[in-house]
PDB file of C-alpha atoms in Angstrom:
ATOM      1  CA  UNK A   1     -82.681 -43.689   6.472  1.00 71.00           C
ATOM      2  CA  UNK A   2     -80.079 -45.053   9.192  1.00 71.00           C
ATOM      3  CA  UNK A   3     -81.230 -44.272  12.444  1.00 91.00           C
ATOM      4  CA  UNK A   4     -80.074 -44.466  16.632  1.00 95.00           C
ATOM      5  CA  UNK A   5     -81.645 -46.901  18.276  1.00 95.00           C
ATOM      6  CA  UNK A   6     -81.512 -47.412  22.125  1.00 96.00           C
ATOM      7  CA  UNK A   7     -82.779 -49.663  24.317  1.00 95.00           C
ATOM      8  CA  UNK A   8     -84.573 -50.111  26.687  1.00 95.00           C
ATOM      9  CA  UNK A   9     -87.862 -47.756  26.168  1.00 95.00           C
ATOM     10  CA  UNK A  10     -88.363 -47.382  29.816  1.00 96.00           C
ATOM     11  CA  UNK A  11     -86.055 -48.935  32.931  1.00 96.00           C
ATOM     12  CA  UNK A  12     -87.560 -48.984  36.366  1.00 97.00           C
ATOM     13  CA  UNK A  13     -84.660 -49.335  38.553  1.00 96.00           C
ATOM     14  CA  UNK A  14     -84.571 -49.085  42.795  1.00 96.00           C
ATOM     15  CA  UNK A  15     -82.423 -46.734  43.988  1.00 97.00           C
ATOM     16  CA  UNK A  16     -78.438 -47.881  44.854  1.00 97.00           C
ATOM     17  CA  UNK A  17     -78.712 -50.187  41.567  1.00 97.00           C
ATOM     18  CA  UNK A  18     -76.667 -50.138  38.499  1.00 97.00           C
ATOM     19  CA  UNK A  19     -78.085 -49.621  35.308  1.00 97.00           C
ATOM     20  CA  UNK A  20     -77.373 -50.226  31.931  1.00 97.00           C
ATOM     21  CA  UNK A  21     -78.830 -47.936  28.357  1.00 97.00           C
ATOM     22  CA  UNK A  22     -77.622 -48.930  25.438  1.00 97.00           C
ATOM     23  CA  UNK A  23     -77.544 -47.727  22.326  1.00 97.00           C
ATOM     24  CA  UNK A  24     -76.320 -48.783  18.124  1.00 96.00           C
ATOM     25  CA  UNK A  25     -75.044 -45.375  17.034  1.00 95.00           C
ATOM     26  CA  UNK A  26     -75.567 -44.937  13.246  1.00 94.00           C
ATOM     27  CA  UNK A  27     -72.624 -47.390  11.572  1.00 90.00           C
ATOM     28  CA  UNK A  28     -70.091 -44.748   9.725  1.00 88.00           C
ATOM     29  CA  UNK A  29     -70.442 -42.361  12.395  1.00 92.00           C
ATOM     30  CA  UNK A  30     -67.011 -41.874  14.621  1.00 92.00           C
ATOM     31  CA  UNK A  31     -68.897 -39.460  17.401  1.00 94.00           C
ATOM     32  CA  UNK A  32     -71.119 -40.680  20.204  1.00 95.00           C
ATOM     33  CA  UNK A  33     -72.676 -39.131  22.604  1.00 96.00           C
ATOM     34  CA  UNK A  34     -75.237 -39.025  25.498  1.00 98.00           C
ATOM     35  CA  UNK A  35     -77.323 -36.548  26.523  1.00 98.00           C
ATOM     36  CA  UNK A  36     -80.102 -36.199  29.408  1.00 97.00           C
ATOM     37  CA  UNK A  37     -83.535 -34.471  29.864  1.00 95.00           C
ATOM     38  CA  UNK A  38     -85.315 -34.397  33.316  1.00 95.00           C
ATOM     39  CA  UNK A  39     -89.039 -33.674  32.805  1.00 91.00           C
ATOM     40  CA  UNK A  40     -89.478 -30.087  32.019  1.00 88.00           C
ATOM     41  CA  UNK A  41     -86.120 -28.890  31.756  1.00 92.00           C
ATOM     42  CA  UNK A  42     -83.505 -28.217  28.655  1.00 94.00           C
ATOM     43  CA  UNK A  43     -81.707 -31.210  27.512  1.00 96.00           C
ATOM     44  CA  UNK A  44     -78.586 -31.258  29.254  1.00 97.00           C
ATOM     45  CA  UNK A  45     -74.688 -32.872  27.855  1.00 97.00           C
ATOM     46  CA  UNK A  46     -73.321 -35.334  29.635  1.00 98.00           C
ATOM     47  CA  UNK A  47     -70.162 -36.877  27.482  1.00 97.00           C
ATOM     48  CA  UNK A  48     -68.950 -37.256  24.671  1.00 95.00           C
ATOM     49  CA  UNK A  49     -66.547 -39.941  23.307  1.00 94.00           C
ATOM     50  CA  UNK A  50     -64.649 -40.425  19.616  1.00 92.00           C
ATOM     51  CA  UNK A  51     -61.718 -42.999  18.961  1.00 89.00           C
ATOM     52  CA  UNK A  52     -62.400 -45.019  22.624  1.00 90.00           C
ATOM     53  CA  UNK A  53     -62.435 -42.630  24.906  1.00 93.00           C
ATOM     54  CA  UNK A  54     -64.263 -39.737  26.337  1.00 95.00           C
ATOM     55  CA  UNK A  55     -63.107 -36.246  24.571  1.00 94.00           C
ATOM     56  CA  UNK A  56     -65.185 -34.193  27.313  1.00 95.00           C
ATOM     57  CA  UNK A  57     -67.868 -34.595  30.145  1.00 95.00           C
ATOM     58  CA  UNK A  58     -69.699 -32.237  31.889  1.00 95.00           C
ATOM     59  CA  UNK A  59     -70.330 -31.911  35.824  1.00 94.00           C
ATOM     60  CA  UNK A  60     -73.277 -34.379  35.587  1.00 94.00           C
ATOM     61  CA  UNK A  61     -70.878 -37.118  34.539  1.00 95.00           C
ATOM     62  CA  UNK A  62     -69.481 -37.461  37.840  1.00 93.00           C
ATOM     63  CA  UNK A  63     -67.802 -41.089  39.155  1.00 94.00           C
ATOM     64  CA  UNK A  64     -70.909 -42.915  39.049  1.00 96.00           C
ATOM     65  CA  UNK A  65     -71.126 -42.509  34.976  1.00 97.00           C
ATOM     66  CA  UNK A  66     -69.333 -44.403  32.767  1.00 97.00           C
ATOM     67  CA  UNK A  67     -69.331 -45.149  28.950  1.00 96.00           C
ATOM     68  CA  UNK A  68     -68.093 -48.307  27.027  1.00 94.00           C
ATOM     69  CA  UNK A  69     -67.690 -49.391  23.354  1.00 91.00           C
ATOM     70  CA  UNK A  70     -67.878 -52.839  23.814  1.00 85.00           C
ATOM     71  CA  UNK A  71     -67.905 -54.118  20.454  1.00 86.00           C
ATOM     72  CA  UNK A  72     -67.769 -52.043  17.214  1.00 77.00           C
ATOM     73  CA  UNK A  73     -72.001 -51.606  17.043  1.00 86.00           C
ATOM     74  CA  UNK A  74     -72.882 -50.689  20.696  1.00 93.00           C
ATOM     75  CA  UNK A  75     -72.205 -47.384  22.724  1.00 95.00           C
ATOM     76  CA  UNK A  76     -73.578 -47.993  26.164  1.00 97.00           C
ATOM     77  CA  UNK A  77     -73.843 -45.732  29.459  1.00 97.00           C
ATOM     78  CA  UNK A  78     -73.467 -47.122  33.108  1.00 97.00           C
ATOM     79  CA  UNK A  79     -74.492 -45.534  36.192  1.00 97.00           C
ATOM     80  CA  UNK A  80     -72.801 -47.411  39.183  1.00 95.00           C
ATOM     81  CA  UNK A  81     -75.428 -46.448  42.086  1.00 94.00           C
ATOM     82  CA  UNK A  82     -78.496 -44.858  40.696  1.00 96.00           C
ATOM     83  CA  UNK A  83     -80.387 -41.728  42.636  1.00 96.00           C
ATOM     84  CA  UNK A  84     -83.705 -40.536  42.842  1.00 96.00           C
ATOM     85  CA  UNK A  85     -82.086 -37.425  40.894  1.00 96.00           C
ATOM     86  CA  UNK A  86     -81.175 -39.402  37.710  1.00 97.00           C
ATOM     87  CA  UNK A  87     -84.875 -40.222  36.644  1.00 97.00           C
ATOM     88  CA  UNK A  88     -84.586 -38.886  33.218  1.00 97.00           C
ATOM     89  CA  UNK A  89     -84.842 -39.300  29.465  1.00 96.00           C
ATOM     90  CA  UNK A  90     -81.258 -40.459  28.474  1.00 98.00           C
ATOM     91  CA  UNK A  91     -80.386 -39.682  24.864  1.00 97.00           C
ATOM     92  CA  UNK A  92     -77.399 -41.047  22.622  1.00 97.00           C
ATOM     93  CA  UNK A  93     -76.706 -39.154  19.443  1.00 96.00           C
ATOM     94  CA  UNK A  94     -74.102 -39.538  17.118  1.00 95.00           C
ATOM     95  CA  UNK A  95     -72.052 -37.692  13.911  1.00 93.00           C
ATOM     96  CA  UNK A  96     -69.775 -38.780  11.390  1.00 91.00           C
ATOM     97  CA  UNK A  97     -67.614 -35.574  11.829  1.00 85.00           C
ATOM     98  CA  UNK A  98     -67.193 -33.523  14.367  1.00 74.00           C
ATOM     99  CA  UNK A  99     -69.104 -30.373  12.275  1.00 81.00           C
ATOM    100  CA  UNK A 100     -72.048 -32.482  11.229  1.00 88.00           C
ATOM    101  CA  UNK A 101     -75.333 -32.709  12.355  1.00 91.00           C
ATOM    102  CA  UNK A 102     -76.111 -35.100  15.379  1.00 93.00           C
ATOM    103  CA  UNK A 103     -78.619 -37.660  14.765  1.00 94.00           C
ATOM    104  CA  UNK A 104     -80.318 -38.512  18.227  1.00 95.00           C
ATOM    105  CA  UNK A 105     -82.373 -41.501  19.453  1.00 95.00           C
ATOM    106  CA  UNK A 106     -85.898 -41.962  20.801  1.00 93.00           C
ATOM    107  CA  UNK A 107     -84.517 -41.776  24.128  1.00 95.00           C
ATOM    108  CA  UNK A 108     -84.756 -44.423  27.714  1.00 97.00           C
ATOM    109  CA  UNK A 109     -86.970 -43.339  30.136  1.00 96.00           C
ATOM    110  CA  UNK A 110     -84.916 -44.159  32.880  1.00 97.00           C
ATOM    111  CA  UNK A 111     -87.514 -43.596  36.727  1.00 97.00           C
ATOM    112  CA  UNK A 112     -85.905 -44.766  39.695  1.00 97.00           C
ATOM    113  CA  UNK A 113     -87.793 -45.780  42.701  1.00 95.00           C
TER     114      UNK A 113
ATOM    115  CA  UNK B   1     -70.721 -19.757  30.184  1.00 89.00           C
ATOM    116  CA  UNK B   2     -73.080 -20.144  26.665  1.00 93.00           C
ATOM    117  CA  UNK B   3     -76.880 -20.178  26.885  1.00 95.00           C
ATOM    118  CA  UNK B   4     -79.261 -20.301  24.693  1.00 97.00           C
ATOM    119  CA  UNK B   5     -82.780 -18.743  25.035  1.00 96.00           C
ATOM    120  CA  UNK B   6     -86.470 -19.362  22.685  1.00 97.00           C
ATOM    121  CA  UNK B   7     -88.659 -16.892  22.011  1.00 92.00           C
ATOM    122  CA  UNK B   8     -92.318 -17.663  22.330  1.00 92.00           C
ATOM    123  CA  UNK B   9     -92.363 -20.779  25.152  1.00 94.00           C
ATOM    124  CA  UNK B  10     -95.764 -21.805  23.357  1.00 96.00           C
ATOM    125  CA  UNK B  11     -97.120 -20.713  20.100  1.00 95.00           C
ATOM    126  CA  UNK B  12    -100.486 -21.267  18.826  1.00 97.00           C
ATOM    127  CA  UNK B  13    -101.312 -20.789  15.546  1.00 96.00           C
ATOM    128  CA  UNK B  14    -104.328 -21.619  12.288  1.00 97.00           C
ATOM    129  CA  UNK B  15    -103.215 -23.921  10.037  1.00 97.00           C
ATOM    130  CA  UNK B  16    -102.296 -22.503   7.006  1.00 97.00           C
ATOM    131  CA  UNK B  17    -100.112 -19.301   8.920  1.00 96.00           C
ATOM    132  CA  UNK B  18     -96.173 -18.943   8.215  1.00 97.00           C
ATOM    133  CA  UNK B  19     -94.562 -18.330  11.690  1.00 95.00           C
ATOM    134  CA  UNK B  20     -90.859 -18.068  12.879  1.00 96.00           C
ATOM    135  CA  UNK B  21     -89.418 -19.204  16.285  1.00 97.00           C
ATOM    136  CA  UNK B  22     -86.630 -17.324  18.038  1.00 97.00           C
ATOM    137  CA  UNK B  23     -83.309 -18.628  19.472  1.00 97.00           C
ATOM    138  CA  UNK B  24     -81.374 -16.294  21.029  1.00 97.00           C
ATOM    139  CA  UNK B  25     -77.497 -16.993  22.291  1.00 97.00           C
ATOM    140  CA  UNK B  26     -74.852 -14.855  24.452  1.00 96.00           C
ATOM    141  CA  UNK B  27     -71.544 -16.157  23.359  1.00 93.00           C
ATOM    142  CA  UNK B  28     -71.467 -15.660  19.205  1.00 92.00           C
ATOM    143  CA  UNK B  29     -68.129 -17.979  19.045  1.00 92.00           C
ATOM    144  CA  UNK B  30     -70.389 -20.828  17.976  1.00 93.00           C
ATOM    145  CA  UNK B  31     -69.109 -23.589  15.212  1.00 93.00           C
ATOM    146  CA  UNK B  32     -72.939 -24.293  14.204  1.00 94.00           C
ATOM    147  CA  UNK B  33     -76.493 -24.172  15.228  1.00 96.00           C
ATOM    148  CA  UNK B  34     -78.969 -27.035  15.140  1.00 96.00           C
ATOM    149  CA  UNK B  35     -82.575 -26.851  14.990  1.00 98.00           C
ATOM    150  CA  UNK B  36     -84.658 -30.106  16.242  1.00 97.00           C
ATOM    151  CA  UNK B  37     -87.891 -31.108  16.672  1.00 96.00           C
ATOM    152  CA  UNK B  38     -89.217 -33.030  19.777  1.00 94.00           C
ATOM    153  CA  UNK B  39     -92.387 -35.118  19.523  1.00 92.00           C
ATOM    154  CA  UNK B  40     -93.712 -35.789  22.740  1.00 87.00           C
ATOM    155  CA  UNK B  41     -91.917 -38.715  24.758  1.00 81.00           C
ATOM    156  CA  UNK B  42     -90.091 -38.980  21.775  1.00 84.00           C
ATOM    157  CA  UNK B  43     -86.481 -38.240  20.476  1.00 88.00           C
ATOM    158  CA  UNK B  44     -84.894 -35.658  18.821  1.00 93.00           C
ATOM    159  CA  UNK B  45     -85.244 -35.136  15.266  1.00 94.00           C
ATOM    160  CA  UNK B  46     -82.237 -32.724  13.237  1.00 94.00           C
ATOM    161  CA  UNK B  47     -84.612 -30.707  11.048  1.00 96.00           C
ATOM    162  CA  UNK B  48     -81.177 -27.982   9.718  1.00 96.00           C
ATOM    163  CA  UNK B  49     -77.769 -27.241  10.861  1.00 95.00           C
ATOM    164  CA  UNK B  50     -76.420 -23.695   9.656  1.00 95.00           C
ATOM    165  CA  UNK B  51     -72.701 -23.599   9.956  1.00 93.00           C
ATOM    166  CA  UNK B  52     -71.018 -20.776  11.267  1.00 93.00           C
ATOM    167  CA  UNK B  53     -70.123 -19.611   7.765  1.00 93.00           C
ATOM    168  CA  UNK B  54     -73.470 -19.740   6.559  1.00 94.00           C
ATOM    169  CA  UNK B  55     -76.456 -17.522   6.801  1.00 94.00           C
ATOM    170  CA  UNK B  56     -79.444 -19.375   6.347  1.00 95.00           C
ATOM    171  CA  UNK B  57     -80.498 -23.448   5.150  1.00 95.00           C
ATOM    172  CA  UNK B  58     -83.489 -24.456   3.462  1.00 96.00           C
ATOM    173  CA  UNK B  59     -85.353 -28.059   3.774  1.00 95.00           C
ATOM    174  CA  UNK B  60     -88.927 -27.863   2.301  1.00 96.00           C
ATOM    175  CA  UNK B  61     -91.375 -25.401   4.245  1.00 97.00           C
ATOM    176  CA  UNK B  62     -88.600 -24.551   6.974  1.00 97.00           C
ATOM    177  CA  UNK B  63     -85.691 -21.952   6.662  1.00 97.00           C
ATOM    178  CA  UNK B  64     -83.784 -21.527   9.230  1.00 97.00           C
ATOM    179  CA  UNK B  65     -81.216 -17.961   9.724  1.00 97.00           C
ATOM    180  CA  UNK B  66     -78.213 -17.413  11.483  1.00 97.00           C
ATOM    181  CA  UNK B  67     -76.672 -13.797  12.559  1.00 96.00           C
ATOM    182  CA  UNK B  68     -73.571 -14.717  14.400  1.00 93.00           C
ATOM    183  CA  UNK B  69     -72.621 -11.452  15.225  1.00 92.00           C
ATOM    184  CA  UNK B  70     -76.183 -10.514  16.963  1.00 95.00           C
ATOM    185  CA  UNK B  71     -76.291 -13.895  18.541  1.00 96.00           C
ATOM    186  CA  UNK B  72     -79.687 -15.084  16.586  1.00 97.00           C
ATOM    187  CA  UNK B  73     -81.060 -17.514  14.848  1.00 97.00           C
ATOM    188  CA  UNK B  74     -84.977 -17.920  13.252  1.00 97.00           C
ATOM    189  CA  UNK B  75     -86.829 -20.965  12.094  1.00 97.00           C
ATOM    190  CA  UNK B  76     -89.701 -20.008   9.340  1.00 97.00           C
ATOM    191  CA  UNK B  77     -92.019 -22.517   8.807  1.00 97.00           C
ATOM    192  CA  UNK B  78     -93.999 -21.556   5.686  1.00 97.00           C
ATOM    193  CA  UNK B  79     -98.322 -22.709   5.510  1.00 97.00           C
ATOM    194  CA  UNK B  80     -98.142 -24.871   8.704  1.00 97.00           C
ATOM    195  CA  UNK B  81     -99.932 -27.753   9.221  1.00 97.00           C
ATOM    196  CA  UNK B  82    -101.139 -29.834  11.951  1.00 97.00           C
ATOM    197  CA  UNK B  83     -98.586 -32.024  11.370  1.00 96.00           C
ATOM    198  CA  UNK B  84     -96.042 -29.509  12.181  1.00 97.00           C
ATOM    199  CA  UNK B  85     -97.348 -29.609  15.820  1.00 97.00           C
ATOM    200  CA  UNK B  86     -94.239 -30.541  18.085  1.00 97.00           C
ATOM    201  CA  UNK B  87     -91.879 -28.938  20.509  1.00 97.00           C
ATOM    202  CA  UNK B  88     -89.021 -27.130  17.933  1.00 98.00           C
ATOM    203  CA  UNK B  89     -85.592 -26.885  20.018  1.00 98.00           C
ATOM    204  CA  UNK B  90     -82.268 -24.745  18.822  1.00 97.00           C
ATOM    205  CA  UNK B  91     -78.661 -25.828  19.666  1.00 97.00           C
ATOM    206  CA  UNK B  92     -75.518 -24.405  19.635  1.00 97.00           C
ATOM    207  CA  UNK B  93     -71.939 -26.252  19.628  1.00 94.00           C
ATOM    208  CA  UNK B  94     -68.821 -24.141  20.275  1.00 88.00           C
ATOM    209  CA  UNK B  95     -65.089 -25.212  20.276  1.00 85.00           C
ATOM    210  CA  UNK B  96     -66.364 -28.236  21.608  1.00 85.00           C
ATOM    211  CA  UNK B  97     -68.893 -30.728  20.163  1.00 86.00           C
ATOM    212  CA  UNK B  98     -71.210 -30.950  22.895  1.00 93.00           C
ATOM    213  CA  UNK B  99     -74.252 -29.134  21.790  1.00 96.00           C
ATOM    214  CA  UNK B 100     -76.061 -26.811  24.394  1.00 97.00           C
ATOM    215  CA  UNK B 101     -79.456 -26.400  24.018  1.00 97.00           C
ATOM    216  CA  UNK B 102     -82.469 -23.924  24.514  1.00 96.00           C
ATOM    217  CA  UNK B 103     -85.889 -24.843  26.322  1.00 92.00           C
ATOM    218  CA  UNK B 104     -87.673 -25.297  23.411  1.00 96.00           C
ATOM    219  CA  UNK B 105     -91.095 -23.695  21.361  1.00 97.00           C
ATOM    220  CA  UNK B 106     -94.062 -25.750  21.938  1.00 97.00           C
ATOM    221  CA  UNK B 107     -95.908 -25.332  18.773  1.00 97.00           C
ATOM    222  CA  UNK B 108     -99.566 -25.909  18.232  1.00 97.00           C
ATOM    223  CA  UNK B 109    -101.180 -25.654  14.696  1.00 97.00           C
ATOM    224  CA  UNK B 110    -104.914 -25.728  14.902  1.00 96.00           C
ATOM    225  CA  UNK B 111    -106.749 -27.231  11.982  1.00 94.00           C
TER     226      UNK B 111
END
């Protein structure tokens, strides 16, 4: 069965660096997203993006976020300066419609130091 | 502002015992609900999505229900097993397609 896959597993990154996740969204599907869980809490939107650009974002997504297609297989997310505050599970899920179910990935640990 | 709410935290339970999770939600507007399991350190893994049309979806041992109206929705998972043990979440998407999501049932199944 088709499946997310994101990489890395786990980034260690110092605080003030940029940092890359990336992620191979299922290959029919026309919806990406990315979503984030900090340990203990309810996993939490952060954007969502469908024919090259972002259709929403949420609060989280502030300046220091950004999201790319690069190619027509890869759906990556950038953060510019990272803070102690992002340590997280990152997730990127996808859909082929807008109505059908979202197929997530295993997730990036993402710890900042 | 939606949010979504589960009913038990933690549930611990025989193997062999049919249980059902809660998922409450305060804005009924909703296009569909999603039901996931989490494994832990893991990802998310779509078990049913009920559209907002529909009142319940079946997939093996689970059946999930949706009352729009009352702002509910129930997972039944019929003769658990151990294997079932995982953290179950429900999520709603509105006009939008972000999904918003509860904190989750931590289910154990004893053997």
């Amino acid at each position: 069965e088709p499946e997310v896959t994101q990489t890395p597993s786990h980034q260690v990154t110092q605080m003030g660096q940029e940092v890359i996740l990336r992620c191979v969204p299922i290959s029919n599907h026309l919806y990406f997203y990315w979503y984030r869980q900090i340990l203990g809490q309810k996993v939490e939107f952060l954007v969502s993006f469908y024919n090259n650009e972002i259709s929403e974002k949420s609060e989280i997504f502030d300046d220091q976020f950004s999201v790319e297609r690069p190619d027509g297989s890869n759906f990556t997310l950038k953060i510019r300066s990272t803070k102690l505050e992002d340590s997280a599970m990152y997730f990127c899920a996808s859909s082929d419609e807008n109505n059908q179910p979202q197929h997530f990935g295993d997730g990036t640990r993402l710890s900042i130091l | 502002k939606q949010e979504v709410t589960q009913i038990p935290a933690a549930l611990s339970v025989p193997e062999g015992e049919n249980l059902v999770l809660n998922c409450s939600f305060t804005d009924s507007a909703i296009y569909n609900l999603q039901w996931f399991r989490q494994d832990p350190g893991k990802g998310l893994t779509s078990l049913l999505l009920i559209q907002s049309s529909q009142r319940e979806q079946t997939s093996g041992r689970l059946n999930a229900s949706l009352d729009k109206s009352s702002g509910r929705s129930t997972l039944y998972i019929a003769a658990s097993q151990p294997g079932d043990s995982a953290t179950y979440l429900c999520a709603v998407r509105g006009a939008t397609n972000k999904l918003i999501f509860g904190t989750g049932t931590l289910l154990a199944v004893q053997p």
